[in-house]
Amino acid sequence: FGCGGGGGDAKGKIVGIEPGAGIMSATEAAIEQYGLDFQLQDSSSAAMAASLKRAIDNEEWIVVTGWTPHWKFAQWDLKYLDDPKGVYGGEEEIATIARTGLKDDMPEVYEILDKFYWAPADMEAVMLDIQGGMTPDEAAEKWIENNQDKVNAWLPEQEAAEKGKVTLGYVEWDSEIASTHLVKNVLEKAGYQVEPVAVDAGVMWTGIANGDFDAIVSAWLPLTHGDYYAKVKDNVDNLGPNLEGAKIGLVVPTYVTIDSIEELND
Ligand code: PBE
């Protein structure tokens, strides 16, 4: 299993996810900077996971665009390929971004969003329950029930007299399905009506800058969404990280014997 995945004269491929994801542009940069004889295949997060499952069931060679937190690391034996050039950056954080004006319009919502903070293991627990068959709302409810102290600390002592509707933009990446539904259910507990709106990454970023969404909890920084963020940073309100210790890169099953991106062409 050591070699290239290219096999003969067929070009090797990297199984990607949705075009527009930061990990897709990072992977194009990796192909360029490492001079890889590989093509990045557009796909979706769900199709990527299905390809990974199929390959593992057949012990076939595969390389995918992967990220942490993600349930796939609990499901299978996987490893990141080393990235000596640092194309995929280092540790990432996931930030909460509010639309300009939310702080004045809905101070209670703003405060809850500002306090929302959890660990990779928390997000993974929700992701695993969803992967195991729960709806995102059921998985979020379960986490809230098991973590009432944390959730209560996010809720303000003085409740707002007026509630209202809150719109959360997100992309259907497994991690963001989990976090967005968690926050949706927390805000619902606080009395709000919450609508999660699934869009492409580009629309998520223009939407938060235009005020189409009240907030997003899906901003991967500094690298993954760095280009998107740079374009809108003066028109949004960055509330800081809601999770630290995230990561992106190229991921292979551990039976694939190479350890570094540099070895992909071997
Ligand atoms: N991801 C998950 C996204 C951010 C969240 C790593 C697939 C990306 O833009 O690449």
JSON list of C-alpha atoms and ligand atoms in Angstrom, two decimals, residues 17-18 20-24 45 66-68 94 173-176 201 218 220 224-225 228 247-248, ligand 1:
[
{"chain": "A", "resi": 17, "resn": "ILE", "atom": "CA", "xyz": [-15.48, 17.70, -0.32]},
{"chain": "A", "resi": 18, "resn": "GLU", "atom": "CA", "xyz": [-17.65, 20.68, -1.34]},
{"chain": "A", "resi": 20, "resn": "GLY", "atom": "CA", "xyz": [-15.68, 26.40, -1.62]},
{"chain": "A", "resi": 21, "resn": "ALA", "atom": "CA", "xyz": [-14.48, 24.66, 1.53]},
{"chain": "A", "resi": 22, "resn": "GLY", "atom": "CA", "xyz": [-11.20, 26.12, 2.77]},
{"chain": "A", "resi": 23, "resn": "ILE", "atom": "CA", "xyz": [-9.67, 22.66, 2.80]},
{"chain": "A", "resi": 24, "resn": "MET", "atom": "CA", "xyz": [-10.24, 22.47, -0.97]},
{"chain": "A", "resi": 45, "resn": "SER", "atom": "CA", "xyz": [-18.59, 15.73, 3.07]},
{"chain": "A", "resi": 66, "resn": "GLY", "atom": "CA", "xyz": [-9.87, 15.45, 6.41]},
{"chain": "A", "resi": 67, "resn": "TRP", "atom": "CA", "xyz": [-10.40, 17.55, 9.49]},
{"chain": "A", "resi": 68, "resn": "THR", "atom": "CA", "xyz": [-10.63, 17.43, 13.26]},
{"chain": "A", "resi": 94, "resn": "ILE", "atom": "CA", "xyz": [-13.49, 27.82, 15.14]},
{"chain": "A", "resi": 173, "resn": "TRP", "atom": "CA", "xyz": [-20.00, 19.92, 7.03]},
{"chain": "A", "resi": 174, "resn": "ASP", "atom": "CA", "xyz": [-20.43, 17.30, 9.77]},
{"chain": "A", "resi": 175, "resn": "SER", "atom": "CA", "xyz": [-18.71, 19.50, 12.35]},
{"chain": "A", "resi": 176, "resn": "GLU", "atom": "CA", "xyz": [-20.86, 22.53, 11.51]},
{"chain": "A", "resi": 201, "resn": "ALA", "atom": "CA", "xyz": [-19.16, 28.52, 2.22]},
{"chain": "A", "resi": 218, "resn": "SER", "atom": "CA", "xyz": [-18.43, 27.98, 11.66]},
{"chain": "A", "resi": 220, "resn": "TRP", "atom": "CA", "xyz": [-12.32, 28.23, 10.76]},
{"chain": "A", "resi": 224, "resn": "THR", "atom": "CA", "xyz": [-9.04, 27.56, 6.49]},
{"chain": "A", "resi": 225, "resn": "HIS", "atom": "CA", "xyz": [-11.39, 30.52, 6.04]},
{"chain": "A", "resi": 228, "resn": "TYR", "atom": "CA", "xyz": [-13.12, 34.64, 3.23]},
{"chain": "A", "resi": 247, "resn": "LYS", "atom": "CA", "xyz": [-7.05, 20.90, 12.31]},
{"chain": "A", "resi": 248, "resn": "ILE", "atom": "CA", "xyz": [-7.22, 20.25, 8.56]},
{"chain": "B", "resi": 1, "resn": "PBE", "atom": "N1", "xyz": [-14.05, 21.94, 6.93]},
{"chain": "B", "resi": 1, "resn": "PBE", "atom": "C1", "xyz": [-14.93, 21.80, 8.07]},
{"chain": "B", "resi": 1, "resn": "PBE", "atom": "C2", "xyz": [-14.36, 23.29, 6.43]},
{"chain": "B", "resi": 1, "resn": "PBE", "atom": "C3", "xyz": [-14.47, 24.09, 7.65]},
{"chain": "B", "resi": 1, "resn": "PBE", "atom": "C4", "xyz": [-15.16, 23.17, 8.56]},
{"chain": "B", "resi": 1, "resn": "PBE", "atom": "C5", "xyz": [-12.67, 21.81, 7.40]},
{"chain": "B", "resi": 1, "resn": "PBE", "atom": "C6", "xyz": [-14.38, 20.94, 5.97]},
{"chain": "B", "resi": 1, "resn": "PBE", "atom": "C7", "xyz": [-13.52, 23.90, 5.32]},
{"chain": "B", "resi": 1, "resn": "PBE", "atom": "O1", "xyz": [-13.81, 25.03, 4.92]},
{"chain": "B", "resi": 1, "resn": "PBE", "atom": "O2", "xyz": [-12.60, 23.25, 4.83]}
]
